[in-house]
Coordinates of C-alpha atoms and ligand atoms in Angstrom, one line a residue:
X1 CA 93.7 72.2 83.9
X2 CA 96.8 70.0 83.4
X3 CA 97.3 69.0 79.8
X4 CA 96.7 65.3 79.2
X5 CA 99.7 63.5 77.8
X6 CA 99.0 60.6 75.5
X7 CA 101.1 58.1 73.4
X8 CA 99.7 56.5 70.3
X9 CA 101.6 53.4 69.2
X10 CA 100.9 52.7 65.5
X11 CA 99.9 56.4 65.0
X12 CA 101.5 56.3 61.6
X13 CA 98.6 54.0 60.5
X14 CA 95.0 54.6 59.6
X15 CA 93.1 54.5 62.9
X16 CA 96.1 55.7 65.0
X17 CA 96.5 58.8 62.7
X18 CA 92.9 59.8 63.1
X19 CA 93.0 59.1 66.9
X20 CA 96.1 61.2 67.2
X21 CA 94.5 64.1 65.3
X22 CA 91.4 64.0 67.3
X23 CA 93.3 64.0 70.6
X24 CA 95.6 66.8 69.5
X25 CA 92.6 68.9 68.3
X26 CA 91.1 68.3 71.8
X27 CA 94.2 69.8 73.4
X28 CA 96.2 66.7 74.5
X29 CA 99.9 66.5 74.2
X30 CA 100.3 63.7 71.6
X31 CA 103.4 61.6 71.0
X32 CA 103.1 59.1 68.1
X33 CA 105.4 56.1 67.6
X34 CA 105.5 54.0 64.4
X35 CA 107.9 52.1 62.3
X36 CA 106.9 54.3 59.3
X37 CA 105.8 57.9 58.7
X38 CA 102.1 58.5 58.2
X39 CA 101.5 58.3 54.4
X40 CA 98.6 60.7 54.3
X41 CA 98.7 63.0 57.3
X42 CA 101.2 65.7 57.9
X43 CA 102.8 64.9 61.2
X44 CA 102.3 68.4 62.6
X45 CA 98.6 67.9 62.0
X46 CA 98.3 64.9 64.2
X47 CA 100.9 65.1 67.0
X48 CA 103.6 67.1 68.8
X49 CA 106.2 64.4 68.6
X50 CA 106.6 61.7 66.0
X51 CA 109.1 59.0 66.9
X52 CA 110.1 56.5 64.3
X53 CA 110.6 53.2 66.2
X54 CA 110.4 49.5 65.7
X55 CA 108.2 48.4 68.6
X56 CA 109.4 44.8 68.3
X57 CA 112.6 46.1 69.9
X58 CA 112.1 46.5 73.7
X59 CA 114.7 49.3 73.8
X60 CA 112.5 51.5 71.6
X61 CA 109.4 50.7 73.5
X62 CA 111.2 51.7 76.7
X63 CA 112.1 55.0 75.1
X64 CA 108.7 55.9 73.6
X65 CA 106.6 55.3 76.8
X66 CA 107.4 57.9 79.4
X67 CA 107.0 57.5 83.1
X68 CA 103.4 57.9 84.4
X69 CA 102.1 59.2 81.0
X70 CA 98.3 59.6 81.3
X71 CA 97.2 57.3 78.4
X72 CA 98.8 54.9 75.9
X73 CA 96.8 53.6 72.9
X74 CA 98.3 50.4 71.5
X75 CA 97.3 50.2 67.8
X76 CA 100.5 49.0 66.2
X77 CA 100.2 45.6 64.5
X78 CA 101.3 43.7 61.5
X79 CA 97.9 43.6 59.7
X80 CA 96.2 43.9 56.4
X81 CA 93.1 43.1 54.5
X82 CA 92.0 39.6 53.3
X83 CA 94.8 39.6 50.7
X84 CA 97.4 39.8 53.5
X85 CA 95.9 37.8 56.4
X86 CA 94.1 34.9 54.7
X87 CA 96.6 33.7 52.1
X88 CA 98.7 31.9 54.8
X89 CA 101.9 33.3 53.4
X90 CA 102.3 36.0 56.1
X91 CA 101.2 33.9 59.1
X92 CA 104.5 33.7 60.9
X93 CA 105.3 37.4 60.5
X94 CA 101.8 38.4 61.6
X95 CA 101.9 36.4 64.8
X96 CA 105.6 37.1 65.6
X97 CA 105.6 40.8 64.9
X98 CA 102.4 41.7 66.7
X99 CA 103.0 39.4 69.7
X100 CA 106.5 41.0 70.2
X101 CA 105.0 44.5 70.1
X102 CA 102.2 43.6 72.6
X103 CA 104.6 41.8 75.0
X104 CA 106.9 44.8 75.0
X105 CA 104.2 47.4 75.3
X106 CA 102.2 45.8 78.1
X107 CA 105.5 45.2 80.1
X108 CA 106.6 48.8 79.7
X109 CA 103.2 50.3 80.5
X110 CA 103.2 48.3 83.7
X111 CA 106.8 49.4 84.7
X112 CA 106.1 53.0 83.8
X113 CA 102.8 53.1 85.7
X114 CA 100.8 54.4 82.7
X115 CA 97.5 55.9 83.8
X116 CA 95.3 53.9 81.3
X117 CA 96.1 51.7 78.3
X118 CA 93.8 51.0 75.3
X119 CA 94.4 47.8 73.3
X120 CA 92.8 47.3 69.9
X121 CA 91.8 43.7 69.3
X122 CA 89.8 42.5 66.3
X123 CA 86.5 40.8 65.4
X124 CA 88.9 38.3 63.7
X125 CA 89.3 36.6 67.1
X126 CA 85.7 35.3 67.0
X127 CA 85.3 31.5 66.3
X128 CA 84.8 30.5 62.7
X129 CA 82.0 28.1 63.6
X130 CA 79.7 31.0 64.6
X131 CA 80.2 32.8 61.3
X132 CA 79.3 30.2 58.7
X133 CA 75.7 31.5 58.2
X134 CA 76.0 34.8 56.3
X135 CA 72.5 35.8 57.5
X136 CA 73.0 35.1 61.1
X137 CA 76.6 35.4 62.4
X138 CA 77.2 35.5 66.1
X139 CA 79.8 38.0 67.4
X140 CA 78.5 38.6 70.9
X141 CA 81.5 39.1 73.2
X142 CA 80.6 36.0 75.2
X143 CA 80.7 33.8 72.1
X144 CA 84.6 34.0 72.0
X145 CA 85.1 30.5 73.5
X146 CA 85.7 27.7 72.7
X147 CA 88.1 29.7 70.6
X148 CA 88.6 29.0 66.9
X149 CA 89.5 32.1 64.9
X150 CA 89.8 31.5 61.2
X151 CA 93.3 33.2 60.9
X152 CA 96.6 33.4 62.8
X153 CA 96.0 37.2 63.0
X154 CA 92.8 36.4 65.0
X155 CA 94.7 34.0 67.3
X156 CA 97.4 36.6 68.0
X157 CA 94.7 39.2 68.8
X158 CA 93.0 36.7 71.2
X159 CA 96.3 36.0 72.9
X160 CA 97.1 39.7 73.3
X161 CA 93.8 40.8 74.6
X162 CA 94.2 38.1 77.3
X163 CA 97.7 39.4 77.9
X164 CA 96.5 42.9 78.6
X165 CA 93.7 41.6 80.8
X166 CA 96.2 39.4 82.7
X167 CA 98.3 42.5 83.5
X168 CA 95.2 44.2 84.7
X169 CA 94.5 41.4 87.1
X170 CA 98.0 40.7 88.3
X171 CA 99.7 44.1 88.1
X172 CA 96.7 46.5 88.4
X173 CA 97.4 47.9 84.9
X174 CA 94.3 49.9 84.0
X175 CA 93.4 48.6 80.6
X176 CA 90.6 49.0 78.1
X177 CA 90.2 46.3 75.4
X178 CA 88.0 46.6 72.3
X179 CA 87.4 44.4 69.3
X180 CA 87.2 46.5 66.1
X181 CA 85.0 45.4 63.3
X182 CA 86.2 46.6 59.8
X183 CA 86.9 50.3 60.2
X184 CA 87.0 52.4 57.0
X185 CA 87.4 56.0 55.8
X186 CA 89.8 58.5 54.2
X187 CA 93.5 58.3 55.0
X188 CA 93.5 54.5 55.1
X189 CA 95.2 51.9 53.1
X190 CA 93.4 51.9 49.7
X191 CA 95.6 49.7 47.5
X192 CA 98.5 47.2 47.5
X193 CA 96.7 44.1 49.0
X194 CA 96.4 45.3 52.6
X195 CA 93.3 47.4 52.0
X196 CA 89.9 46.5 53.4
X197 CA 86.8 45.8 51.3
X198 CA 85.2 49.4 51.4
X199 CA 88.5 51.0 50.2
X200 CA 88.9 48.2 47.6
X201 CA 85.4 48.6 46.2
X202 CA 85.6 52.4 46.1
X203 CA 89.0 52.2 44.4
X204 CA 87.8 49.7 41.8
X205 CA 84.8 51.9 41.1
X206 CA 87.1 54.9 40.8
X207 CA 89.5 53.1 38.4
X208 CA 87.0 51.4 36.2
X209 CA 86.2 53.0 32.9
X210 CA 82.7 53.6 31.5
X211 CA 80.8 50.4 30.5
X212 CA 83.6 48.2 32.1
X213 CA 83.3 45.8 35.0
X214 CA 85.5 45.2 38.1
X215 CA 86.2 42.1 40.1
X216 CA 84.6 41.2 43.4
X217 CA 86.4 38.4 45.2
X218 CA 84.3 35.3 46.1
X219 CA 80.6 34.9 45.4
X220 CA 79.9 38.3 47.0
X221 CA 77.3 36.8 49.3
X222 CA 79.5 36.8 52.3
X223 CA 78.3 39.5 54.8
X224 CA 80.1 42.1 56.8
X225 CA 79.5 45.4 58.6
X226 CA 81.8 48.4 58.3
X227 CA 82.3 51.3 60.8
X228 CA 83.2 54.8 59.7
X229 CA 86.5 56.0 61.2
X230 CA 85.0 59.0 63.1
X231 CA 82.6 56.7 64.9
X232 CA 85.4 54.3 65.7
X233 CA 87.4 57.1 67.3
X234 CA 84.3 58.3 69.2
X235 CA 83.7 54.8 70.5
X236 CA 87.4 54.4 71.6
X237 CA 87.3 57.6 73.6
X238 CA 84.0 56.9 75.2
X239 CA 85.3 53.5 76.3
X240 CA 88.5 55.1 77.6
X241 CA 86.5 57.6 79.6
X242 CA 84.2 54.8 81.0
X243 CA 84.8 52.2 83.7
X244 CA 84.3 49.3 81.4
X245 CA 87.4 47.3 80.8
X246 CA 85.9 45.1 78.0
X247 CA 86.6 43.3 75.8
X248 CA 83.8 45.0 73.9
X249 CA 82.9 45.2 70.2
X250 CA 83.4 48.5 68.4
X251 CA 81.6 48.2 65.1
X252 CA 78.5 48.8 63.1
X253 CA 75.4 46.5 63.2
X254 CA 74.5 47.4 59.6
X255 CA 75.3 44.1 57.9
X256 CA 75.6 44.0 54.1
X257 CA 76.7 41.5 51.5
X258 CA 80.0 42.3 49.7
X259 CA 77.9 42.5 46.5
X260 CA 75.7 45.1 48.1
X261 CA 78.9 47.0 49.1
X262 CA 80.1 46.9 45.5
X263 CA 76.7 48.2 44.3
X264 CA 76.9 51.1 46.8
X265 CA 80.4 52.0 45.5
X266 CA 79.2 52.0 41.9
X267 CA 76.2 54.2 42.8
X268 CA 78.5 56.7 44.6
X269 CA 80.9 56.8 41.7
X270 CA 78.0 57.8 39.5
X271 CA 79.5 55.8 36.6
X272 CA 77.9 53.4 34.1
X273 CA 79.9 50.4 35.3
X274 CA 79.2 46.9 36.7
X275 CA 81.0 44.2 38.7
X276 CA 81.5 40.4 38.4
X277 CA 82.4 37.8 41.0
X278 CA 85.6 35.9 40.7
X279 CA 85.9 32.7 42.8
X280 CA 87.1 29.1 43.0
X281 CA 89.2 27.7 40.1
X282 CA 89.0 30.9 38.1
X283 CA 90.5 32.9 41.0
X284 CA 93.1 30.2 41.7
X285 CA 94.3 30.1 38.1
X286 CA 94.5 33.9 37.9
X287 CA 96.2 34.6 41.3
X288 CA 97.9 31.3 42.1
X289 CA 96.2 31.0 45.5
X290 CA 92.8 30.3 47.0
X291 CA 90.3 33.1 47.0
X292 CA 91.0 34.8 50.4
X293 CA 87.4 35.7 51.5
X294 CA 87.4 34.9 55.2
X295 CA 84.3 33.8 57.1
X296 CA 80.8 33.7 55.5
X297 CA 79.3 36.2 57.8
X298 CA 80.3 38.7 60.4
X299 CA 78.5 41.6 62.1
X300 CA 79.1 43.6 65.2
X301 CA 76.9 43.0 68.1
X302 CA 76.6 46.3 70.0
X303 CA 74.4 45.3 72.9
X304 CA 77.2 45.2 75.4
X305 CA 78.7 48.5 74.3
X306 CA 75.3 50.2 74.5
X307 CA 74.5 48.8 77.9
X308 CA 77.9 49.6 79.4
X309 CA 78.7 52.9 77.7
X310 CA 75.3 54.2 76.8
X311 CA 76.0 55.1 73.2
X312 CA 76.3 53.5 69.9
X313 CA 77.5 54.4 66.4
X314 CA 74.8 56.0 64.2
X315 CA 76.2 56.8 60.7
X316 CA 74.8 54.7 57.8
X317 CA 77.4 52.8 55.8
X318 CA 76.3 54.6 52.6
X319 CA 77.1 58.1 54.2
X320 CA 80.5 56.9 55.3
X321 CA 81.3 55.6 51.8
X322 CA 80.1 59.0 50.3
X323 CA 82.6 60.8 52.6
X324 CA 85.4 58.4 51.6
X325 CA 85.0 58.3 47.8
X326 CA 86.4 61.7 47.0
X327 CA 89.6 60.9 48.9
X328 CA 90.0 57.6 47.1
X329 CA 89.4 59.2 43.8
X330 CA 92.1 61.8 44.6
X331 CA 94.6 59.0 45.3
X332 CA 93.7 57.1 42.1
X333 CA 94.1 60.4 40.1
X334 CA 97.5 61.1 41.8
X335 CA 98.7 57.6 41.0
X336 CA 98.0 58.1 37.4
Ligands
LIG1 P1 97.4 50.2 60.1 O1 98.1 49.1 59.5 O2 97.0 51.4 59.3 O3 98.2 50.7 61.4 C1 99.0 49.9 62.1 C2 100.3 50.6 62.3 O4 101.2 49.8 63.1 C3 101.0 50.9 61.0 O5 101.2 52.3 60.8 C4 102.3 50.2 61.1 O6 103.4 50.8 60.5 C5 102.5 50.1 62.6 N1 103.4 49.0 62.9 C6 103.5 47.7 62.4 N2 104.5 47.1 62.9 C7 105.2 48.0 63.7 C8 106.4 47.9 64.4 N3 107.2 46.8 64.4 N4 106.8 49.0 65.1 C9 106.1 50.2 65.1 N5 104.9 50.3 64.4 C10 104.5 49.2 63.7 O7 96.1 49.5 60.7 P2 94.8 50.2 61.3 O8 93.7 49.9 60.5 O9 95.0 51.6 61.7 O10 94.6 49.3 62.7 C11 95.0 49.7 64.0 C12 94.8 48.6 64.9 O11 93.4 48.2 65.0 C13 95.6 47.3 64.6 O12 96.0 46.8 65.8 C14 94.6 46.4 64.0 O13 94.9 45.1 64.1 C15 93.3 46.8 64.7 N6 92.1 46.5 63.9 C16 91.8 47.3 62.8 C17 90.7 47.0 62.1 C18 90.3 47.8 60.9 O14 89.3 47.6 60.3 N7 91.1 48.8 60.4 C19 89.9 45.9 62.4 C20 90.2 45.2 63.6 C21 91.3 45.5 64.3

């Protein structure tokens, strides 16, 4: 059988690195392009070719996407955790950088007649007004409009998923669009302000000394769900191998409060430590900006994925955190 050729844009990042590794392990020829090296994977482990390229530049995008390649996975984005997206300070860069990348990529995929293209949107595109009740957020795919994401990152994702779908309609570009909900696991950003809540909690638990307490941003009653990386990759590949264009949620339906997530991290660390919430004026005085917690509630709704693709993620959050903790602990130790 002919070897499948794939290009992973943003493969120097967390999800792209894992996806590249999985596809290489499955026997595909994998080309990765990213503006930076992968911090945690050896390039030989994840791909055959690693091209360092700034995908905001159309010349580089033209270079990295070969004619008639079987699949392109577009994961490159200027993104981060709450500390990057919700402070407002990075809004212009987030929108400009990611929109440029997506405009270049969709255009080149169309010109080069790529077999199929995957675009990773985000749950951040869902309207804020459906996510005010922490016990009952609505993130059904059909609830996207009237649009009102709570961040510019979410607006750019909404624009770009529409862009890929428009190329599908007007130029027959075969696309798959998914909305990721908080993916976590080893080899992901774990410190520096761009890390997501699971990595932040596990890191804080790993760093905190006996009988001490770590900070949890906000009142901790905001809810989220988190999907373990292996299940995210499995979901992406199942959608790519299906006829369903999307947009469809890729996430977990196991919703927890952030305080519960902190409790899980403490229990996994097996240490005698606690946490305290930092919010409002106290946060503002300490950090100089408003506590960046995002919407009150968010959970994946997997009905559409299940019905169209006939599968859904299974791994409990706790088990994924258990698998992630040793890696985070190792990073904390190395940094010391
Ligand atoms: P990541 O930040 O680890 O990976 C993104 C990669 O894009 C990085 O390696 C970065 O260097 C690269 N990139 C940024 N600007 C670039 C440029 N100009 N040229 C080339 N490469 C560039 O993030 P991730 O968690 O792996 O996310 C992958 C995709 O999934 C992103 O599009 C993100 O928005 C989306 N997503 C992720 C999550 C999540 O929970 N991780 C949730 C929703 C959506």
